[in-house]
Amino acid sequence: MMKKMFGTMLPAVLAATITVACQTVQTTGGGAVGVQRSQLMMVSAQEVEQASAKQYQELLAEARRKNALNRDPATVQRVRHIVSRLTVQTRAFRQDAPSWQWEANVLSSDELNAWCMAGGKMAINTGLIERLRLTDDEIAAVMGHEIAHALREHVREQVSKSMATGLGISVAGALLGVGQVGQELMGTVAKVTFELPNSREHEVEADRIGVELAARAGYDPRAAVTLWDKMATRSAGAPPQWLSTHPSHANRQRDLADYAARVMPLYQSARR
């Protein structure tokens, strides 16, 4: 996942001692790529999605104040068209996902960045599109990867891990907007989404699901390989900070090429 966003907006996250019931869940089906792993959750999907939705609105409000939100209608239309094709295909992993309140925006920023919050609120920076001269297939690779994080509820999983290790707040039934507990959960969700790195396991899952979403939507899944080649070239051999815990470039390229080949029949079928 691509991170580093609006760090000054994060509220302080305090430790708490509220007991929360642990729950082992399977957030998605395996799809053709076979991503199947049980996840331990200590906070509800509803709570994390509410926190993400509120944080998203604050981020958009700040972008508006800076005149950095959706400044180029053609680019916005291009991105939203690609995202709409991807989100229809999320049913391959979750039956409920196509009906999520998906939203995509474009932020004017030179940073090579894109992200998708819990529940399907996402954005991509103009710097990523323009500096890397992304094709539609490559934008689909970026956004498919980010959408995959949301489908797998990686933010919820990271928040739960933070709670379990005593690094974040434990909450039970805390709906957003309800006092300080809700604010602290919102801060934890934002910190996990934009500051803390994803595990390599999360990145591999997002890569694999992302190439399948792209293929099912009629975008060439092999574009994921060219995308990360461009990233490596742009970073002059040293990965950007937000990629510090991602799989090594060579390993990632091999895995992406392997899984892109596996889903090529889906791509070819979608193109007919």
Short mmCIF file of C-alpha atoms in Angstrom, two decimals:
data_model
loop_
_atom_site.label_atom_id
_atom_site.label_comp_id
_atom_site.label_asym_id
_atom_site.label_seq_id
_atom_site.Cartn_x
_atom_site.Cartn_y
_atom_site.Cartn_z
CA MET A 1 0.00 0.00 0.00
CA MET A 2 1.17 3.53 -0.66
CA LYS A 3 1.30 5.65 2.46
CA LYS A 4 2.29 9.04 3.94
CA MET A 5 -0.67 11.38 4.04
CA PHE A 6 -1.83 14.27 6.24
CA GLY A 7 0.04 13.13 9.36
CA THR A 8 -0.72 16.34 11.23
CA MET A 9 -4.41 15.45 11.27
CA LEU A 10 -4.02 12.33 13.40
CA PRO A 11 -5.45 12.59 16.91
CA ALA A 12 -3.45 11.14 19.79
CA VAL A 13 -4.14 7.46 20.32
CA LEU A 14 -4.36 6.47 23.98
CA ALA A 15 -4.10 2.98 25.43
CA ALA A 16 -7.26 1.62 27.02
CA THR A 17 -8.26 -1.48 28.94
CA ILE A 18 -11.69 -2.32 27.52
CA THR A 19 -12.04 -6.04 26.85
CA VAL A 20 -12.94 -6.94 23.29
CA ALA A 21 -14.06 -10.30 21.98
CA CYS A 22 -11.66 -11.76 19.43
CA GLN A 23 -13.11 -13.09 16.20
CA THR A 24 -11.48 -15.19 13.52
CA VAL A 25 -12.89 -14.30 10.12
CA GLN A 26 -12.41 -15.06 6.44
CA THR A 27 -12.91 -11.64 4.84
CA THR A 28 -12.84 -12.78 1.22
CA GLY A 29 -13.15 -15.81 -0.97
CA GLY A 30 -9.95 -17.06 -2.54
CA GLY A 31 -10.70 -16.07 -6.11
CA ALA A 32 -8.70 -17.61 -8.94
CA VAL A 33 -5.46 -16.52 -7.24
CA GLY A 34 -6.28 -18.53 -4.13
CA VAL A 35 -5.85 -15.93 -1.37
CA GLN A 36 -7.24 -17.73 1.67
CA ARG A 37 -6.11 -16.84 5.17
CA SER A 38 -8.09 -16.50 8.37
CA GLN A 39 -7.72 -13.16 10.15
CA LEU A 40 -8.02 -12.32 13.83
CA MET A 41 -10.21 -9.26 14.41
CA MET A 42 -10.78 -7.38 17.67
CA VAL A 43 -12.87 -4.51 16.31
CA SER A 44 -15.94 -4.59 14.08
CA ALA A 45 -15.92 -3.82 10.38
CA GLN A 46 -18.64 -1.21 10.99
CA GLU A 47 -16.49 0.72 13.46
CA VAL A 48 -13.46 0.75 11.17
CA GLU A 49 -15.53 1.76 8.15
CA GLN A 50 -17.18 4.59 10.07
CA ALA A 51 -13.78 5.82 11.22
CA SER A 52 -12.45 5.65 7.68
CA ALA A 53 -15.45 7.50 6.23
CA LYS A 54 -15.04 10.35 8.70
CA GLN A 55 -11.30 10.53 8.11
CA TYR A 56 -11.87 10.53 4.35
CA GLN A 57 -14.20 13.51 4.55
CA GLU A 58 -11.62 15.41 6.58
CA LEU A 59 -8.92 14.60 4.03
CA LEU A 60 -11.10 15.82 1.16
CA ALA A 61 -11.96 18.98 3.08
CA GLU A 62 -8.28 19.72 3.59
CA ALA A 63 -7.57 19.04 -0.08
CA ARG A 64 -10.33 21.48 -1.06
CA ARG A 65 -8.83 24.15 1.16
CA LYS A 66 -5.53 23.66 -0.64
CA ASN A 67 -7.23 23.64 -4.08
CA ALA A 68 -5.82 20.15 -4.58
CA LEU A 69 -9.01 18.13 -5.15
CA ASN A 70 -10.13 16.94 -8.60
CA ARG A 71 -8.65 19.86 -10.53
CA ASP A 72 -8.53 18.09 -13.90
CA PRO A 73 -11.96 16.76 -14.94
CA ALA A 74 -10.50 14.55 -17.67
CA THR A 75 -8.15 12.80 -15.23
CA VAL A 76 -10.92 12.38 -12.66
CA GLN A 77 -13.23 10.87 -15.28
CA ARG A 78 -10.44 8.54 -16.45
CA VAL A 79 -9.68 7.30 -12.94
CA ARG A 80 -13.34 6.88 -11.97
CA HIS A 81 -14.09 4.93 -15.13
CA ILE A 82 -11.26 2.51 -14.38
CA VAL A 83 -12.28 2.19 -10.73
CA SER A 84 -15.92 1.54 -11.68
CA ARG A 85 -14.86 -1.39 -13.86
CA LEU A 86 -12.70 -2.79 -11.05
CA THR A 87 -15.28 -2.49 -8.30
CA VAL A 88 -17.89 -4.44 -10.29
CA GLN A 89 -15.45 -7.35 -10.26
CA THR A 90 -15.02 -7.35 -6.49
CA ARG A 91 -17.90 -9.83 -6.31
CA ALA A 92 -15.35 -12.51 -7.23
CA PHE A 93 -13.99 -12.09 -3.70
CA ARG A 94 -16.95 -10.70 -1.71
CA GLN A 95 -20.63 -10.76 -2.60
CA ASP A 96 -21.26 -7.61 -0.57
CA ALA A 97 -18.44 -5.53 -2.05
CA PRO A 98 -20.06 -4.30 -5.31
CA SER A 99 -22.70 -2.52 -3.21
CA TRP A 100 -20.16 -0.65 -1.06
CA GLN A 101 -20.23 3.14 -1.33
CA TRP A 102 -17.10 3.27 -3.47
CA GLU A 103 -15.61 6.69 -4.09
CA ALA A 104 -12.50 7.74 -6.01
CA ASN A 105 -10.87 11.16 -6.16
CA VAL A 106 -7.70 12.64 -7.62
CA LEU A 107 -5.37 14.76 -5.49
CA SER A 108 -2.94 17.26 -6.98
CA SER A 109 0.36 16.21 -5.44
CA ASP A 110 3.78 15.27 -6.78
CA GLU A 111 4.05 12.33 -4.39
CA LEU A 112 3.87 8.87 -5.95
CA ASN A 113 0.91 7.82 -3.87
CA ALA A 114 -2.49 6.11 -3.96
CA TRP A 115 -4.64 4.53 -1.26
CA CYS A 116 -8.00 2.97 -0.48
CA MET A 117 -9.53 3.20 2.98
CA ALA A 118 -11.75 0.63 4.66
CA GLY A 119 -15.14 0.56 2.97
CA GLY A 120 -13.88 1.72 -0.43
CA LYS A 121 -12.93 5.40 -0.14
CA MET A 122 -9.86 5.99 -2.30
CA ALA A 123 -7.62 8.53 -4.00
CA ILE A 124 -4.67 8.67 -6.37
CA ASN A 125 -2.16 11.50 -6.72
CA THR A 126 -1.53 13.27 -10.01
CA GLY A 127 2.19 12.76 -9.42
CA LEU A 128 1.81 9.01 -9.73
CA ILE A 129 -0.16 9.28 -12.95
CA GLU A 130 1.88 12.01 -14.60
CA ARG A 131 5.44 11.37 -13.43
CA LEU A 132 5.23 7.67 -14.31
CA ARG A 133 3.07 8.28 -17.39
CA LEU A 134 0.70 5.53 -16.36
CA THR A 135 -1.39 3.72 -18.93
CA ASP A 136 -4.98 2.77 -18.13
CA ASP A 137 -3.77 -0.79 -17.48
CA GLU A 138 -1.19 0.51 -14.99
CA ILE A 139 -3.74 2.71 -13.22
CA ALA A 140 -5.91 -0.40 -12.95
CA ALA A 141 -2.95 -2.22 -11.41
CA VAL A 142 -2.48 0.54 -8.82
CA MET A 143 -6.15 0.86 -7.92
CA GLY A 144 -6.76 -2.88 -8.03
CA HIS A 145 -3.98 -3.33 -5.49
CA GLU A 146 -5.44 -0.65 -3.22
CA ILE A 147 -8.97 -2.01 -3.55
CA ALA A 148 -7.62 -5.42 -2.56
CA HIS A 149 -6.42 -3.99 0.76
CA ALA A 150 -9.99 -2.85 1.45
CA LEU A 151 -11.51 -6.18 0.43
CA ARG A 152 -9.17 -8.05 2.75
CA GLU A 153 -9.84 -5.51 5.54
CA HIS A 154 -6.13 -5.09 6.17
CA VAL A 155 -6.68 -1.85 8.10
CA ARG A 156 -9.10 -3.59 10.44
CA GLU A 157 -6.60 -6.39 10.88
CA GLN A 158 -3.77 -3.98 11.65
CA VAL A 159 -5.92 -2.05 14.13
CA SER A 160 -6.76 -5.37 15.80
CA LYS A 161 -3.09 -6.31 15.98
CA SER A 162 -2.29 -2.92 17.48
CA MET A 163 -4.97 -3.49 20.11
CA ALA A 164 -3.77 -7.01 20.85
CA THR A 165 -0.18 -5.85 21.43
CA GLY A 166 -1.18 -2.90 23.58
CA LEU A 167 -0.02 -0.27 21.07
CA GLY A 168 -3.46 1.12 20.32
CA ILE A 169 -6.84 1.54 21.91
CA SER A 170 -9.18 -1.32 22.72
CA VAL A 171 -12.78 -0.49 21.95
CA ALA A 172 -16.02 -2.41 22.36
CA GLY A 173 -19.07 -1.15 20.51
CA ALA A 174 -17.67 2.37 20.08
CA LEU A 175 -19.56 4.00 17.23
CA LEU A 176 -17.96 7.02 15.64
CA GLY A 177 -18.95 10.39 16.96
CA VAL A 178 -19.46 8.99 20.46
CA GLY A 179 -17.02 10.88 22.64
CA GLN A 180 -13.29 10.43 22.99
CA VAL A 181 -13.28 6.68 22.33
CA GLY A 182 -14.62 7.25 18.83
CA GLN A 183 -12.03 9.96 18.21
CA GLU A 184 -9.24 7.65 19.37
CA LEU A 185 -10.42 4.86 17.08
CA MET A 186 -10.54 7.34 14.21
CA GLY A 187 -6.96 8.33 14.97
CA THR A 188 -5.83 4.72 15.13
CA VAL A 189 -7.46 3.91 11.80
CA ALA A 190 -5.86 6.94 10.16
CA LYS A 191 -2.44 6.10 11.57
CA VAL A 192 -2.65 2.52 10.34
CA THR A 193 -3.93 3.62 6.92
CA PHE A 194 -1.44 6.39 6.20
CA GLU A 195 1.63 5.94 8.40
CA LEU A 196 2.29 2.38 9.46
CA PRO A 197 3.64 0.01 6.79
CA ASN A 198 1.68 -3.00 5.68
CA SER A 199 3.17 -6.40 6.30
CA ARG A 200 4.71 -8.23 3.38
CA GLU A 201 1.91 -10.77 3.71
CA HIS A 202 -0.65 -8.01 3.16
CA GLU A 203 1.26 -6.68 0.17
CA VAL A 204 1.46 -10.09 -1.48
CA GLU A 205 -2.27 -10.61 -0.98
CA ALA A 206 -3.05 -7.19 -2.45
CA ASP A 207 -0.76 -7.82 -5.42
CA ARG A 208 -2.41 -11.13 -6.24
CA ILE A 209 -5.99 -9.98 -5.79
CA GLY A 210 -5.18 -6.78 -7.67
CA VAL A 211 -4.02 -8.58 -10.81
CA GLU A 212 -7.18 -10.70 -10.78
CA LEU A 213 -9.45 -7.67 -10.41
CA ALA A 214 -7.65 -5.99 -13.32
CA ALA A 215 -7.90 -9.08 -15.50
CA ARG A 216 -11.61 -9.56 -14.78
CA ALA A 217 -12.21 -5.89 -15.60
CA GLY A 218 -10.51 -6.24 -18.99
CA TYR A 219 -7.19 -4.62 -18.07
CA ASP A 220 -3.93 -6.39 -18.88
CA PRO A 221 -2.71 -7.91 -15.58
CA ARG A 222 0.88 -7.84 -16.84
CA ALA A 223 0.76 -4.07 -16.40
CA ALA A 224 1.41 -4.66 -12.69
CA VAL A 225 4.92 -5.75 -13.67
CA THR A 226 5.58 -2.66 -15.80
CA LEU A 227 4.14 -0.46 -13.05
CA TRP A 228 6.63 -1.68 -10.45
CA ASP A 229 9.44 -1.49 -13.02
CA LYS A 230 8.61 2.20 -13.39
CA MET A 231 8.55 2.57 -9.62
CA ALA A 232 11.98 0.99 -9.30
CA THR A 233 13.40 3.17 -12.05
CA ARG A 234 11.94 6.34 -10.55
CA SER A 235 13.40 5.51 -7.13
CA ALA A 236 16.90 5.05 -8.62
CA GLY A 237 17.45 1.63 -7.12
CA ALA A 238 16.27 2.55 -3.61
CA PRO A 239 12.58 1.97 -2.89
CA PRO A 240 10.47 4.89 -1.68
CA GLN A 241 9.96 5.00 2.09
CA TRP A 242 6.42 3.62 1.85
CA LEU A 243 7.84 0.56 0.07
CA SER A 244 10.39 -0.19 2.78
CA THR A 245 8.59 -3.30 4.02
CA HIS A 246 7.22 -4.42 0.68
CA PRO A 247 8.61 -7.56 -0.96
CA SER A 248 11.94 -7.06 -2.69
CA HIS A 249 11.66 -5.78 -6.24
CA ALA A 250 12.94 -9.03 -7.77
CA ASN A 251 10.62 -11.22 -5.70
CA ARG A 252 7.68 -8.95 -6.38
CA GLN A 253 8.29 -9.00 -10.12
CA ARG A 254 8.46 -12.79 -10.17
CA ASP A 255 5.28 -13.15 -8.13
CA LEU A 256 3.37 -10.58 -10.16
CA ALA A 257 4.46 -12.16 -13.44
CA ASP A 258 3.44 -15.60 -12.17
CA TYR A 259 -0.01 -14.52 -11.01
CA ALA A 260 -0.60 -12.32 -14.05
CA ALA A 261 0.00 -15.41 -16.19
CA ARG A 262 -2.49 -17.38 -14.07
CA VAL A 263 -5.27 -14.85 -14.65
CA MET A 264 -4.60 -14.23 -18.36
CA PRO A 265 -7.56 -16.45 -19.34
CA LEU A 266 -9.82 -14.14 -17.31
CA TYR A 267 -8.38 -11.12 -19.14
CA GLN A 268 -8.79 -12.75 -22.53
CA SER A 269 -12.38 -13.69 -21.71
CA ALA A 270 -13.17 -10.16 -20.56
CA ARG A 271 -11.74 -8.72 -23.78
CA ARG A 272 -13.96 -10.81 -26.04
#
